[in-house]
Short mmCIF file of C-alpha atoms in Angstrom, two decimals:
data_model
loop_
_atom_site.label_atom_id
_atom_site.label_comp_id
_atom_site.label_asym_id
_atom_site.label_seq_id
_atom_site.Cartn_x
_atom_site.Cartn_y
_atom_site.Cartn_z
CA THR A 25 -4.60 8.19 -1.42
CA VAL A 26 -6.55 5.48 0.15
CA THR A 27 -10.35 5.52 0.32
CA PHE A 28 -11.92 3.08 2.87
CA ARG A 29 -15.22 1.71 1.66
CA ARG A 30 -16.19 -0.94 4.20
CA PRO A 31 -15.02 -2.27 7.54
CA VAL A 32 -13.00 -5.52 7.30
CA PRO A 33 -13.79 -8.23 9.84
CA LEU A 34 -10.98 -9.98 11.67
CA GLY A 35 -9.96 -13.43 10.45
CA VAL A 36 -11.34 -13.43 6.83
CA GLU A 37 -9.34 -13.87 3.81
CA LEU A 38 -8.95 -10.85 1.58
CA CYS A 39 -7.94 -10.36 -2.03
CA CYS A 40 -5.56 -7.60 -3.06
CA VAL A 41 -5.20 -6.55 -6.66
CA GLY A 42 -3.31 -3.78 -8.31
CA TRP A 43 -2.09 -2.54 -11.54
CA LEU A 44 -0.15 0.22 -13.31
CA THR A 45 -2.29 2.96 -14.89
CA GLN A 46 0.49 5.20 -16.26
CA ASN A 47 4.10 4.41 -17.02
CA LYS A 48 6.19 7.45 -18.03
CA PRO A 49 10.16 7.97 -18.08
CA ARG A 50 9.91 10.01 -14.80
CA MET A 51 7.00 8.60 -12.87
CA PHE A 52 4.51 5.70 -12.88
CA GLU A 53 0.98 5.53 -11.22
CA GLY A 54 -0.70 2.53 -9.69
CA VAL A 55 -4.15 1.75 -8.41
CA GLY A 56 -5.19 -1.14 -6.12
CA LYS A 57 -8.13 -2.59 -4.30
CA ILE A 58 -8.65 -4.77 -1.28
CA LEU A 59 -11.78 -7.04 -1.81
CA LEU A 60 -13.81 -8.85 0.90
CA PRO A 61 -14.74 -12.50 0.53
CA ASP A 62 -18.05 -11.63 -1.19
CA GLY A 63 -16.22 -9.40 -3.79
CA LYS A 64 -17.24 -6.04 -2.28
CA VAL A 65 -14.47 -3.44 -2.18
CA ALA A 66 -13.06 -2.69 1.32
CA ALA A 67 -10.53 -0.16 0.30
CA GLU A 68 -9.23 1.47 -2.95
CA ALA A 69 -5.87 3.27 -3.42
CA LYS A 70 -4.04 5.37 -5.96
CA ALA A 71 -0.54 6.58 -5.97
CA VAL A 72 1.98 8.36 -8.18
CA TYR A 73 5.75 7.24 -7.79
CA MET A 74 8.77 9.03 -9.07
CA ARG A 75 11.58 7.00 -10.67
CA LEU A 76 14.69 7.41 -8.75
CA PRO A 77 18.21 6.32 -9.51
CA MET A 78 19.42 3.34 -7.34
CA GLU A 79 22.22 5.39 -5.93
CA SER A 80 19.69 7.62 -4.34
CA LEU A 81 18.31 4.54 -2.52
CA MET A 82 21.68 3.85 -0.95
CA GLN A 83 23.41 5.34 1.92
CA ASP A 84 27.23 4.46 2.40
CA GLY A 85 26.81 1.68 0.07
CA GLN A 86 23.92 0.13 2.15
CA GLU A 87 20.46 -0.28 0.82
CA VAL A 88 18.09 2.10 2.84
CA MET A 89 14.85 1.05 1.00
CA HIS A 90 14.00 -2.28 -0.26
CA THR A 91 12.98 -1.90 -3.92
CA GLU A 92 12.29 -5.58 -5.06
CA PRO A 93 9.46 -7.86 -4.04
CA ARG A 94 10.31 -9.87 -0.85
CA PRO A 95 10.45 -13.60 -0.79
CA ASP A 96 7.12 -13.82 1.03
CA ASP A 97 5.23 -11.88 -1.69
CA LEU A 98 2.54 -13.85 -3.31
CA SER A 99 3.64 -12.62 -6.76
CA GLU A 100 6.60 -10.82 -8.31
CA PHE A 101 6.57 -8.23 -11.11
CA ASP A 102 8.82 -6.16 -13.28
CA LEU A 103 7.91 -2.72 -14.22
CA PRO A 104 8.10 -2.33 -18.07
CA ASP A 105 10.32 0.27 -19.41
CA PRO A 106 8.32 3.21 -20.68
CA GLU A 107 8.38 3.85 -24.24
#
């Protein structure tokens, strides 16, 4: 779910932040925000993701969904294993 709070002007630098709020064996939940240069929130999001086996992301041995950070990502992360 995305909630838009303020309009975003063209040509401005934005800050995107996100974090995990739940990490369970079958699912994980994350939230994020897009911040304007003055620190005000432009948009907020919350999503629940289901863990899937890698085989379900493959079709005829070919990856159908990219599951790791792309090289142009600003930062990479690893999801910790749930306890």
